[in-house]
PDB file of C-alpha atoms in Angstrom:
ATOM      1  CA  UNK A 106      -0.022   0.102  -0.222  1.00 83.00           C
ATOM      2  CA  UNK A 107       1.190   3.263  -1.328  1.00 84.00           C
ATOM      3  CA  UNK A 108       1.881   6.060   1.562  1.00 83.00           C
ATOM      4  CA  UNK A 109      -0.690   8.806   2.298  1.00 86.00           C
ATOM      5  CA  UNK A 110      -0.353  11.589  -0.454  1.00 88.00           C
ATOM      6  CA  UNK A 111       0.567  14.949   0.456  1.00 89.00           C
ATOM      7  CA  UNK A 112      -2.931  16.108  -1.207  1.00 90.00           C
ATOM      8  CA  UNK A 113      -4.808  13.489   0.840  1.00 92.00           C
ATOM      9  CA  UNK A 114      -2.803  14.381   3.986  1.00 91.00           C
ATOM     10  CA  UNK A 115      -3.461  18.300   3.896  1.00 91.00           C
ATOM     11  CA  UNK A 116      -7.166  17.682   3.416  1.00 90.00           C
ATOM     12  CA  UNK A 117      -7.231  15.709   6.508  1.00 90.00           C
ATOM     13  CA  UNK A 118      -5.424  17.937   8.543  1.00 89.00           C
ATOM     14  CA  UNK A 119      -7.505  20.873   7.478  1.00 85.00           C
ATOM     15  CA  UNK A 120     -10.510  19.450   9.419  1.00 75.00           C
ATOM     16  CA  UNK A 121     -13.010  21.657   6.953  1.00 72.00           C
ATOM     17  CA  UNK A 122     -16.600  20.911   6.941  1.00 70.00           C
ATOM     18  CA  UNK A 123     -17.381  17.696   4.158  1.00 73.00           C
ATOM     19  CA  UNK A 124     -18.549  19.640   1.171  1.00 69.00           C
ATOM     20  CA  UNK A 125     -18.129  19.860  -2.443  1.00 69.00           C
ATOM     21  CA  UNK A 126     -17.448  22.615  -4.589  1.00 60.00           C
ATOM     22  CA  UNK A 127     -18.619  22.922  -8.212  1.00 53.00           C
ATOM     23  CA  UNK A 128     -18.600  26.061  -9.723  1.00 50.00           C
ATOM     24  CA  UNK A 129     -22.073  28.581  -9.546  1.00 46.00           C
ATOM     25  CA  UNK A 130     -23.904  25.433  -8.886  1.00 49.00           C
ATOM     26  CA  UNK A 131     -22.653  24.465  -5.527  1.00 50.00           C
ATOM     27  CA  UNK A 132     -25.009  26.367  -3.383  1.00 49.00           C
ATOM     28  CA  UNK A 133     -27.447  24.036  -4.954  1.00 48.00           C
ATOM     29  CA  UNK A 134     -25.393  20.763  -4.155  1.00 58.00           C
ATOM     30  CA  UNK A 135     -27.117  18.463  -1.743  1.00 60.00           C
ATOM     31  CA  UNK A 136     -23.666  17.949   0.373  1.00 63.00           C
ATOM     32  CA  UNK A 137     -23.158  21.937   0.565  1.00 57.00           C
ATOM     33  CA  UNK A 138     -26.620  22.274   2.187  1.00 61.00           C
ATOM     34  CA  UNK A 139     -26.753  20.160   5.431  1.00 68.00           C
ATOM     35  CA  UNK A 140     -30.164  22.027   6.363  1.00 55.00           C
ATOM     36  CA  UNK A 141     -31.909  20.336   4.146  1.00 70.00           C
ATOM     37  CA  UNK A 142     -30.682  16.806   5.729  1.00 76.00           C
ATOM     38  CA  UNK A 143     -32.394  17.914   8.852  1.00 79.00           C
ATOM     39  CA  UNK A 144     -35.577  19.363   7.332  1.00 81.00           C
ATOM     40  CA  UNK A 145     -35.910  15.884   5.650  1.00 75.00           C
ATOM     41  CA  UNK A 146     -35.168  14.058   8.623  1.00 77.00           C
ATOM     42  CA  UNK A 147     -37.741  15.849  10.469  1.00 77.00           C
ATOM     43  CA  UNK A 148     -40.594  15.548   7.612  1.00 86.00           C
ATOM     44  CA  UNK A 149     -39.948  11.919   7.784  1.00 85.00           C
ATOM     45  CA  UNK A 150     -40.730  11.803  11.798  1.00 85.00           C
ATOM     46  CA  UNK A 151     -43.671  13.778  11.526  1.00 86.00           C
ATOM     47  CA  UNK A 152     -45.099  11.600   8.912  1.00 88.00           C
ATOM     48  CA  UNK A 153     -44.038   8.095  10.263  1.00 85.00           C
ATOM     49  CA  UNK A 154     -42.388   7.166   7.513  1.00 91.00           C
ATOM     50  CA  UNK A 155     -38.629   7.272   9.353  1.00 93.00           C
ATOM     51  CA  UNK A 156     -39.203   3.596  10.613  1.00 92.00           C
ATOM     52  CA  UNK A 157     -40.149   2.522   7.217  1.00 96.00           C
ATOM     53  CA  UNK A 158     -37.037   4.033   5.653  1.00 95.00           C
ATOM     54  CA  UNK A 159     -34.761   2.315   8.148  1.00 94.00           C
ATOM     55  CA  UNK A 160     -36.568  -0.953   7.565  1.00 95.00           C
ATOM     56  CA  UNK A 161     -35.886  -0.330   3.830  1.00 95.00           C
ATOM     57  CA  UNK A 162     -32.150   0.182   4.619  1.00 95.00           C
ATOM     58  CA  UNK A 163     -31.793  -3.068   6.131  1.00 95.00           C
ATOM     59  CA  UNK A 164     -33.356  -5.036   2.741  1.00 96.00           C
ATOM     60  CA  UNK A 165     -29.981  -5.771   1.791  1.00 97.00           C
ATOM     61  CA  UNK A 166     -30.143  -8.212  -1.447  1.00 97.00           C
ATOM     62  CA  UNK A 167     -27.402  -9.350  -3.873  1.00 98.00           C
ATOM     63  CA  UNK A 168     -27.706  -8.319  -7.137  1.00 98.00           C
ATOM     64  CA  UNK A 169     -26.471 -10.507  -9.787  1.00 98.00           C
ATOM     65  CA  UNK A 170     -24.874  -9.144 -13.069  1.00 98.00           C
ATOM     66  CA  UNK A 171     -22.848 -10.627 -16.006  1.00 98.00           C
ATOM     67  CA  UNK A 172     -20.883  -8.089 -17.807  1.00 98.00           C
ATOM     68  CA  UNK A 173     -19.671  -8.931 -21.065  1.00 97.00           C
ATOM     69  CA  UNK A 174     -16.116  -7.655 -22.275  1.00 96.00           C
ATOM     70  CA  UNK A 175     -14.714  -8.720 -25.478  1.00 90.00           C
ATOM     71  CA  UNK A 176     -11.050  -8.245 -24.329  1.00 91.00           C
ATOM     72  CA  UNK A 177     -11.025 -10.455 -21.364  1.00 97.00           C
ATOM     73  CA  UNK A 178      -8.383 -12.589 -21.104  1.00 96.00           C
ATOM     74  CA  UNK A 179      -9.656 -16.340 -21.604  1.00 96.00           C
ATOM     75  CA  UNK A 180      -8.933 -17.649 -18.247  1.00 97.00           C
ATOM     76  CA  UNK A 181     -10.711 -15.236 -16.520  1.00 98.00           C
ATOM     77  CA  UNK A 182     -14.153 -15.858 -18.260  1.00 97.00           C
ATOM     78  CA  UNK A 183     -16.360 -16.404 -15.485  1.00 97.00           C
ATOM     79  CA  UNK A 184     -14.603 -14.650 -13.298  1.00 98.00           C
ATOM     80  CA  UNK A 185     -16.478 -13.563 -10.001  1.00 98.00           C
ATOM     81  CA  UNK A 186     -16.214  -9.739  -8.284  1.00 98.00           C
ATOM     82  CA  UNK A 187     -18.655  -9.392  -5.033  1.00 98.00           C
ATOM     83  CA  UNK A 188     -18.448  -5.431  -5.218  1.00 98.00           C
ATOM     84  CA  UNK A 189     -19.405  -4.298  -1.442  1.00 98.00           C
ATOM     85  CA  UNK A 190     -19.232  -0.368  -1.345  1.00 98.00           C
ATOM     86  CA  UNK A 191     -20.494   2.261   1.206  1.00 98.00           C
ATOM     87  CA  UNK A 192     -21.890   0.277   3.857  1.00 98.00           C
ATOM     88  CA  UNK A 193     -21.014   3.799   6.248  1.00 96.00           C
ATOM     89  CA  UNK A 194     -20.997   0.682   8.641  1.00 96.00           C
ATOM     90  CA  UNK A 195     -21.487   2.806  12.083  1.00 93.00           C
ATOM     91  CA  UNK A 196     -24.598   4.273  11.091  1.00 91.00           C
ATOM     92  CA  UNK A 197     -26.806   1.033  11.140  1.00 92.00           C
ATOM     93  CA  UNK A 198     -26.430  -1.433  14.104  1.00 93.00           C
ATOM     94  CA  UNK A 199     -27.272  -4.406  12.342  1.00 95.00           C
ATOM     95  CA  UNK A 200     -25.390  -4.104   9.011  1.00 96.00           C
ATOM     96  CA  UNK A 201     -22.080  -5.780   9.471  1.00 96.00           C
ATOM     97  CA  UNK A 202     -23.896  -8.932  10.420  1.00 97.00           C
ATOM     98  CA  UNK A 203     -26.518  -9.037   7.618  1.00 97.00           C
ATOM     99  CA  UNK A 204     -23.737  -8.374   5.267  1.00 98.00           C
ATOM    100  CA  UNK A 205     -22.050 -11.617   6.816  1.00 98.00           C
ATOM    101  CA  UNK A 206     -25.017 -13.387   7.005  1.00 97.00           C
ATOM    102  CA  UNK A 207     -25.733 -13.233   3.176  1.00 98.00           C
ATOM    103  CA  UNK A 208     -21.845 -13.601   2.317  1.00 98.00           C
ATOM    104  CA  UNK A 209     -21.457 -16.850   3.868  1.00 97.00           C
ATOM    105  CA  UNK A 210     -23.105 -18.669   1.233  1.00 93.00           C
ATOM    106  CA  UNK A 211     -21.819 -16.862  -1.841  1.00 98.00           C
ATOM    107  CA  UNK A 212     -19.648 -18.151  -3.942  1.00 98.00           C
ATOM    108  CA  UNK A 213     -17.182 -15.787  -5.697  1.00 98.00           C
ATOM    109  CA  UNK A 214     -13.438 -15.454  -6.788  1.00 98.00           C
ATOM    110  CA  UNK A 215     -12.501 -11.791  -5.350  1.00 98.00           C
ATOM    111  CA  UNK A 216     -14.061  -9.046  -2.733  1.00 98.00           C
ATOM    112  CA  UNK A 217     -13.451  -5.698  -3.731  1.00 98.00           C
ATOM    113  CA  UNK A 218     -14.253  -3.243  -0.852  1.00 98.00           C
ATOM    114  CA  UNK A 219     -15.464  -0.119  -2.418  1.00 98.00           C
ATOM    115  CA  UNK A 220     -14.761   2.862   0.094  1.00 97.00           C
ATOM    116  CA  UNK A 221     -17.097   4.788   2.357  1.00 97.00           C
ATOM    117  CA  UNK A 222     -16.692   2.353   5.619  1.00 97.00           C
ATOM    118  CA  UNK A 223     -17.591   5.090   7.952  1.00 94.00           C
ATOM    119  CA  UNK A 224     -20.539   7.108   8.803  1.00 85.00           C
ATOM    120  CA  UNK A 225     -18.868   9.854  10.082  1.00 72.00           C
ATOM    121  CA  UNK A 226     -17.649  12.648   8.330  1.00 66.00           C
ATOM    122  CA  UNK A 227     -15.538  15.108  10.690  1.00 62.00           C
ATOM    123  CA  UNK A 228     -14.054  12.385  13.100  1.00 68.00           C
ATOM    124  CA  UNK A 229     -12.610   9.105  12.913  1.00 75.00           C
ATOM    125  CA  UNK A 230     -14.994   6.431  14.706  1.00 85.00           C
ATOM    126  CA  UNK A 231     -13.977   3.483  16.684  1.00 92.00           C
ATOM    127  CA  UNK A 232     -17.407   1.828  16.071  1.00 94.00           C
ATOM    128  CA  UNK A 233     -16.539   1.980  12.370  1.00 95.00           C
ATOM    129  CA  UNK A 234     -13.185   0.410  13.034  1.00 96.00           C
ATOM    130  CA  UNK A 235     -14.240  -2.470  15.097  1.00 96.00           C
ATOM    131  CA  UNK A 236     -16.995  -3.510  12.586  1.00 97.00           C
ATOM    132  CA  UNK A 237     -15.153  -3.105   9.559  1.00 97.00           C
ATOM    133  CA  UNK A 238     -12.047  -5.184  11.631  1.00 98.00           C
ATOM    134  CA  UNK A 239     -14.981  -7.607  11.918  1.00 97.00           C
ATOM    135  CA  UNK A 240     -16.419  -7.948   8.551  1.00 98.00           C
ATOM    136  CA  UNK A 241     -12.933  -7.584   7.163  1.00 98.00           C
ATOM    137  CA  UNK A 242     -11.282 -10.457   9.012  1.00 98.00           C
ATOM    138  CA  UNK A 243     -14.690 -12.580   7.998  1.00 98.00           C
ATOM    139  CA  UNK A 244     -14.164 -11.815   4.148  1.00 98.00           C
ATOM    140  CA  UNK A 245     -10.474 -12.305   4.086  1.00 98.00           C
ATOM    141  CA  UNK A 246     -10.591 -16.113   5.537  1.00 97.00           C
ATOM    142  CA  UNK A 247     -13.035 -16.547   2.107  1.00 97.00           C
ATOM    143  CA  UNK A 248     -11.262 -14.842  -0.309  1.00 98.00           C
ATOM    144  CA  UNK A 249      -8.627 -12.237  -1.365  1.00 98.00           C
ATOM    145  CA  UNK A 250      -9.798  -8.780  -0.497  1.00 98.00           C
ATOM    146  CA  UNK A 251      -8.853  -5.428  -2.480  1.00 98.00           C
ATOM    147  CA  UNK A 252     -10.258  -2.345  -1.207  1.00 98.00           C
ATOM    148  CA  UNK A 253      -9.943   1.519  -2.240  1.00 98.00           C
ATOM    149  CA  UNK A 254     -10.929   4.521   0.127  1.00 97.00           C
ATOM    150  CA  UNK A 255     -14.064   6.629  -0.310  1.00 96.00           C
ATOM    151  CA  UNK A 256     -14.642  10.137   0.375  1.00 93.00           C
ATOM    152  CA  UNK A 257     -16.089   9.636   3.942  1.00 93.00           C
ATOM    153  CA  UNK A 258     -12.432   7.556   4.901  1.00 94.00           C
ATOM    154  CA  UNK A 259      -9.564   8.676   6.504  1.00 93.00           C
ATOM    155  CA  UNK A 260      -6.264   6.840   5.915  1.00 94.00           C
ATOM    156  CA  UNK A 261      -6.160   5.426   9.297  1.00 94.00           C
ATOM    157  CA  UNK A 262      -9.108   3.204   7.751  1.00 96.00           C
ATOM    158  CA  UNK A 263      -6.879   1.993   4.946  1.00 96.00           C
ATOM    159  CA  UNK A 264      -4.198   0.975   7.319  1.00 96.00           C
ATOM    160  CA  UNK A 265      -6.913  -0.889   9.711  1.00 96.00           C
ATOM    161  CA  UNK A 266      -7.947  -2.944   6.629  1.00 98.00           C
ATOM    162  CA  UNK A 267      -4.762  -3.633   5.305  1.00 97.00           C
ATOM    163  CA  UNK A 268      -3.782  -5.159   9.537  1.00 97.00           C
ATOM    164  CA  UNK A 269      -6.591  -7.153   8.461  1.00 98.00           C
ATOM    165  CA  UNK A 270      -5.464  -8.614   5.406  1.00 98.00           C
ATOM    166  CA  UNK A 271      -6.904  -6.459   2.598  1.00 98.00           C
ATOM    167  CA  UNK A 272      -4.748  -5.035   0.095  1.00 98.00           C
ATOM    168  CA  UNK A 273      -5.346  -1.694  -0.280  1.00 98.00           C
ATOM    169  CA  UNK A 274      -4.752   0.025  -3.399  1.00 98.00           C
ATOM    170  CA  UNK A 275      -4.392   3.790  -2.901  1.00 96.00           C
ATOM    171  CA  UNK A 276      -3.227   5.192  -6.125  1.00 97.00           C
ATOM    172  CA  UNK A 277      -1.613   1.593  -6.333  1.00 97.00           C
ATOM    173  CA  UNK A 278      -2.158  -1.294  -8.581  1.00 98.00           C
ATOM    174  CA  UNK A 279      -2.174  -5.526  -8.473  1.00 98.00           C
ATOM    175  CA  UNK A 280      -2.054  -8.170 -10.769  1.00 98.00           C
ATOM    176  CA  UNK A 281      -4.056 -10.865 -10.764  1.00 98.00           C
ATOM    177  CA  UNK A 282      -2.980 -14.199 -12.678  1.00 97.00           C
ATOM    178  CA  UNK A 283      -5.045 -17.190 -13.118  1.00 96.00           C
ATOM    179  CA  UNK A 284      -3.405 -19.842 -15.236  1.00 94.00           C
ATOM    180  CA  UNK A 285      -1.313 -18.253 -18.467  1.00 95.00           C
ATOM    181  CA  UNK A 286      -3.405 -14.892 -18.267  1.00 97.00           C
ATOM    182  CA  UNK A 287      -3.141 -11.813 -15.908  1.00 97.00           C
ATOM    183  CA  UNK A 288      -5.344  -8.966 -15.071  1.00 97.00           C
ATOM    184  CA  UNK A 289      -4.482  -5.633 -13.220  1.00 98.00           C
ATOM    185  CA  UNK A 290      -6.617  -4.071 -10.895  1.00 98.00           C
ATOM    186  CA  UNK A 291      -5.906  -0.604 -10.464  1.00 98.00           C
ATOM    187  CA  UNK A 292      -7.287   1.252  -7.401  1.00 98.00           C
ATOM    188  CA  UNK A 293      -7.395   5.299  -6.957  1.00 97.00           C
ATOM    189  CA  UNK A 294      -7.681   7.380  -4.105  1.00 97.00           C
ATOM    190  CA  UNK A 295     -10.686   9.551  -3.662  1.00 96.00           C
ATOM    191  CA  UNK A 296     -11.814  12.081  -6.305  1.00 95.00           C
ATOM    192  CA  UNK A 297     -14.645  13.009  -4.974  1.00 92.00           C
ATOM    193  CA  UNK A 298     -13.928  15.176  -1.734  1.00 91.00           C
ATOM    194  CA  UNK A 299     -10.195  15.046  -1.293  1.00 93.00           C
ATOM    195  CA  UNK A 300      -9.270  15.203  -4.745  1.00 93.00           C
ATOM    196  CA  UNK A 301      -6.117  12.800  -4.156  1.00 94.00           C
ATOM    197  CA  UNK A 302      -6.468  10.622  -6.784  1.00 96.00           C
ATOM    198  CA  UNK A 303      -3.831  10.434  -9.335  1.00 96.00           C
ATOM    199  CA  UNK A 304      -4.249   7.607 -12.378  1.00 97.00           C
ATOM    200  CA  UNK A 305      -0.675   8.162 -13.701  1.00 96.00           C
ATOM    201  CA  UNK A 306       0.587   7.038 -10.127  1.00 95.00           C
ATOM    202  CA  UNK A 307      -1.923   4.298  -9.541  1.00 96.00           C
ATOM    203  CA  UNK A 308      -1.005   2.314 -13.407  1.00 95.00           C
ATOM    204  CA  UNK A 309       2.725   3.073 -13.161  1.00 95.00           C
ATOM    205  CA  UNK A 310       4.882   0.154 -14.947  1.00 95.00           C
ATOM    206  CA  UNK A 311       1.373  -1.327 -15.827  1.00 97.00           C
ATOM    207  CA  UNK A 312       2.019  -3.071 -19.224  1.00 96.00           C
ATOM    208  CA  UNK A 313       0.471  -1.044 -22.375  1.00 91.00           C
ATOM    209  CA  UNK A 314      -1.376  -4.232 -23.307  1.00 93.00           C
ATOM    210  CA  UNK A 315      -2.518  -5.139 -20.072  1.00 96.00           C
ATOM    211  CA  UNK A 316      -6.421  -6.028 -19.442  1.00 97.00           C
ATOM    212  CA  UNK A 317      -6.873  -3.240 -16.386  1.00 97.00           C
ATOM    213  CA  UNK A 318     -10.115  -3.011 -14.294  1.00 98.00           C
ATOM    214  CA  UNK A 319     -10.589   0.204 -12.568  1.00 98.00           C
ATOM    215  CA  UNK A 320     -11.320   0.635  -9.015  1.00 98.00           C
ATOM    216  CA  UNK A 321     -12.615   4.309  -7.872  1.00 98.00           C
ATOM    217  CA  UNK A 322     -14.885   5.092  -5.471  1.00 98.00           C
ATOM    218  CA  UNK A 323     -17.178   7.504  -7.702  1.00 97.00           C
ATOM    219  CA  UNK A 324     -17.897   6.966 -11.127  1.00 97.00           C
ATOM    220  CA  UNK A 325     -16.642  10.695 -11.928  1.00 96.00           C
ATOM    221  CA  UNK A 326     -13.602   9.627 -13.579  1.00 97.00           C
ATOM    222  CA  UNK A 327     -15.282   7.822 -16.050  1.00 98.00           C
ATOM    223  CA  UNK A 328     -13.769  10.294 -18.835  1.00 97.00           C
ATOM    224  CA  UNK A 329      -9.968   9.820 -17.775  1.00 97.00           C
ATOM    225  CA  UNK A 330     -10.374   5.974 -17.276  1.00 98.00           C
ATOM    226  CA  UNK A 331     -12.119   5.507 -20.923  1.00 97.00           C
ATOM    227  CA  UNK A 332      -9.382   7.557 -22.466  1.00 97.00           C
ATOM    228  CA  UNK A 333      -6.528   5.593 -20.212  1.00 97.00           C
ATOM    229  CA  UNK A 334      -7.812   2.151 -22.290  1.00 96.00           C
ATOM    230  CA  UNK A 335      -9.947   0.779 -19.436  1.00 97.00           C
ATOM    231  CA  UNK A 336     -12.468  -1.556 -20.660  1.00 97.00           C
ATOM    232  CA  UNK A 337     -14.197  -2.036 -17.057  1.00 98.00           C
ATOM    233  CA  UNK A 338     -14.526   0.434 -14.319  1.00 98.00           C
ATOM    234  CA  UNK A 339     -16.534  -0.194 -10.994  1.00 98.00           C
ATOM    235  CA  UNK A 340     -17.504   2.250  -8.685  1.00 98.00           C
ATOM    236  CA  UNK A 341     -20.351   3.015  -5.676  1.00 98.00           C
ATOM    237  CA  UNK A 342     -20.941   6.739  -4.323  1.00 96.00           C
ATOM    238  CA  UNK A 343     -23.899   7.500  -5.195  1.00 96.00           C
ATOM    239  CA  UNK A 344     -26.222   4.718  -3.251  1.00 96.00           C
ATOM    240  CA  UNK A 345     -28.408   4.908  -6.503  1.00 96.00           C
ATOM    241  CA  UNK A 346     -30.014   7.883  -5.050  1.00 94.00           C
ATOM    242  CA  UNK A 347     -30.852   6.240  -1.647  1.00 96.00           C
ATOM    243  CA  UNK A 348     -33.903   7.967  -1.654  1.00 94.00           C
ATOM    244  CA  UNK A 349     -35.776   7.840  -4.906  1.00 94.00           C
ATOM    245  CA  UNK A 350     -39.480   8.499  -6.258  1.00 94.00           C
ATOM    246  CA  UNK A 351     -41.557   5.657  -6.843  1.00 94.00           C
ATOM    247  CA  UNK A 352     -40.233   3.155  -9.965  1.00 93.00           C
ATOM    248  CA  UNK A 353     -36.306   4.448  -8.582  1.00 93.00           C
ATOM    249  CA  UNK A 354     -36.300   7.522 -10.187  1.00 93.00           C
ATOM    250  CA  UNK A 355     -32.982   9.276  -8.408  1.00 92.00           C
ATOM    251  CA  UNK A 356     -33.678  13.087  -7.908  1.00 89.00           C
ATOM    252  CA  UNK A 357     -30.058  12.882  -6.430  1.00 84.00           C
ATOM    253  CA  UNK A 358     -26.573  11.435  -7.023  1.00 83.00           C
ATOM    254  CA  UNK A 359     -24.123  13.563  -5.337  1.00 84.00           C
ATOM    255  CA  UNK A 360     -21.908  13.341  -8.532  1.00 88.00           C
ATOM    256  CA  UNK A 361     -21.375  15.050 -11.637  1.00 87.00           C
ATOM    257  CA  UNK A 362     -22.062  12.117 -14.115  1.00 94.00           C
ATOM    258  CA  UNK A 363     -24.367  11.215 -16.750  1.00 95.00           C
ATOM    259  CA  UNK A 364     -28.095   9.989 -14.924  1.00 94.00           C
ATOM    260  CA  UNK A 365     -27.325   6.574 -16.453  1.00 96.00           C
ATOM    261  CA  UNK A 366     -24.315   5.852 -14.617  1.00 97.00           C
ATOM    262  CA  UNK A 367     -26.405   6.587 -11.096  1.00 97.00           C
ATOM    263  CA  UNK A 368     -26.562   2.769 -10.289  1.00 98.00           C
ATOM    264  CA  UNK A 369     -26.385  -0.751 -12.505  1.00 98.00           C
ATOM    265  CA  UNK A 370     -24.231  -1.326 -15.517  1.00 98.00           C
ATOM    266  CA  UNK A 371     -23.591   1.303 -17.766  1.00 98.00           C
ATOM    267  CA  UNK A 372     -20.993   2.131 -20.953  1.00 98.00           C
ATOM    268  CA  UNK A 373     -19.290   5.019 -22.079  1.00 97.00           C
ATOM    269  CA  UNK A 374     -17.287   4.443 -25.521  1.00 95.00           C
ATOM    270  CA  UNK A 375     -15.600   1.475 -25.342  1.00 93.00           C
ATOM    271  CA  UNK A 376     -15.632   1.043 -21.844  1.00 97.00           C
ATOM    272  CA  UNK A 377     -18.335  -0.986 -19.481  1.00 98.00           C
ATOM    273  CA  UNK A 378     -19.302   0.323 -16.021  1.00 98.00           C
ATOM    274  CA  UNK A 379     -21.159  -0.765 -12.853  1.00 98.00           C
ATOM    275  CA  UNK A 380     -22.213   1.519 -10.190  1.00 98.00           C
ATOM    276  CA  UNK A 381     -23.466  -0.232  -7.038  1.00 98.00           C
ATOM    277  CA  UNK A 382     -26.129   1.135  -4.887  1.00 98.00           C
ATOM    278  CA  UNK A 383     -23.997   0.400  -1.997  1.00 98.00           C
ATOM    279  CA  UNK A 384     -25.011  -1.627   1.288  1.00 98.00           C
ATOM    280  CA  UNK A 385     -25.125   1.019   3.788  1.00 97.00           C
ATOM    281  CA  UNK A 386     -26.805   4.601   3.863  1.00 96.00           C
ATOM    282  CA  UNK A 387     -25.680   8.365   4.304  1.00 89.00           C
ATOM    283  CA  UNK A 388     -26.417  11.158   5.632  1.00 86.00           C
ATOM    284  CA  UNK A 389     -29.886   9.332   7.142  1.00 89.00           C
ATOM    285  CA  UNK A 390     -30.385   5.578   7.660  1.00 92.00           C
ATOM    286  CA  UNK A 391     -33.228   5.345   5.756  1.00 95.00           C
ATOM    287  CA  UNK A 392     -33.957   4.201   1.705  1.00 96.00           C
ATOM    288  CA  UNK A 393     -37.080   4.509  -0.381  1.00 96.00           C
ATOM    289  CA  UNK A 394     -37.518   2.834  -3.568  1.00 96.00           C
ATOM    290  CA  UNK A 395     -33.793   2.220  -3.892  1.00 97.00           C
ATOM    291  CA  UNK A 396     -32.984  -1.138  -2.140  1.00 97.00           C
ATOM    292  CA  UNK A 397     -29.201  -1.755  -0.377  1.00 98.00           C
ATOM    293  CA  UNK A 398     -27.003  -4.306  -2.394  1.00 98.00           C
ATOM    294  CA  UNK A 399     -24.107  -6.347  -2.540  1.00 98.00           C
ATOM    295  CA  UNK A 400     -23.205  -6.846  -6.215  1.00 98.00           C
ATOM    296  CA  UNK A 401     -22.170  -9.731  -7.543  1.00 98.00           C
ATOM    297  CA  UNK A 402     -20.481  -9.346 -10.755  1.00 98.00           C
ATOM    298  CA  UNK A 403     -19.668 -12.365 -13.507  1.00 98.00           C
ATOM    299  CA  UNK A 404     -17.078 -10.992 -16.223  1.00 98.00           C
ATOM    300  CA  UNK A 405     -17.536 -12.894 -19.578  1.00 97.00           C
ATOM    301  CA  UNK A 406     -16.031 -13.279 -22.805  1.00 94.00           C
ATOM    302  CA  UNK A 407     -18.204 -11.971 -25.733  1.00 87.00           C
ATOM    303  CA  UNK A 408     -17.427 -14.913 -27.215  1.00 77.00           C
ATOM    304  CA  UNK A 409     -18.543 -17.405 -24.675  1.00 60.00           C
ATOM    305  CA  UNK A 410     -22.118 -16.723 -25.426  1.00 51.00           C
ATOM    306  CA  UNK A 411     -22.676 -15.144 -22.042  1.00 49.00           C
ATOM    307  CA  UNK A 412     -25.929 -12.497 -21.768  1.00 43.00           C
TER     308      UNK A 412
END
């Protein structure tokens, strides 16, 4: 695991409010309006909907998806990746046990932890550390686990998970070998809040003709990933909207991305992508019309007849 970047170190040391600035529209960005979250929380309480939202937040399901990749190395055909992201695990007392119960009987080849392990934003959470140790210890006993950091995470969480046996990719990469073939996992530091992602550093020494899989907490780096020749991009961050309208329409994504990238499989030019709805919740521990998920992704070659 590479050492903490100077950018991330500076932002962590500043302790500034966890907000995002994006030009003239910043005043209307949800993360810059904490008063709106408080108002929504109050409205849920007076309407007696908060209990329903909290119950929905624990209805975690396993979402199975096949991703067809024409350049996938042959030995990795039918390779299964379990993507667990946006746990915010100190925000729900029952979530760690719920995830463990769901994963217990799943068969997969690799687990990816996609960042945002803590609900807290301004401080480190001992509860998050203890629950992530429990979960990571369980996961590393089943298969290899790799992880990245999200916009809620401090670098100490990366150190904690690394001690549990998780291969943390902080602007770094890892080669996976299977039979005669290899693929590279390239993991970025957070691009959404810390702005500490360095793609050039992360893929340093990766062969030009290698099959590369991008791991980034937010889908917001889709353009540069496509330009760099990544066939596949895995992300989270958006929670699929978390609080959606009937039919699953997400009014808010908290990311500057095309609407098609908010959740599920998507494509940009020649690159495939998948954005998980996440397992946990952010801001408020509720969900509406947007179930939390563990994403079980099966990689398939285009010439094997997968659909």
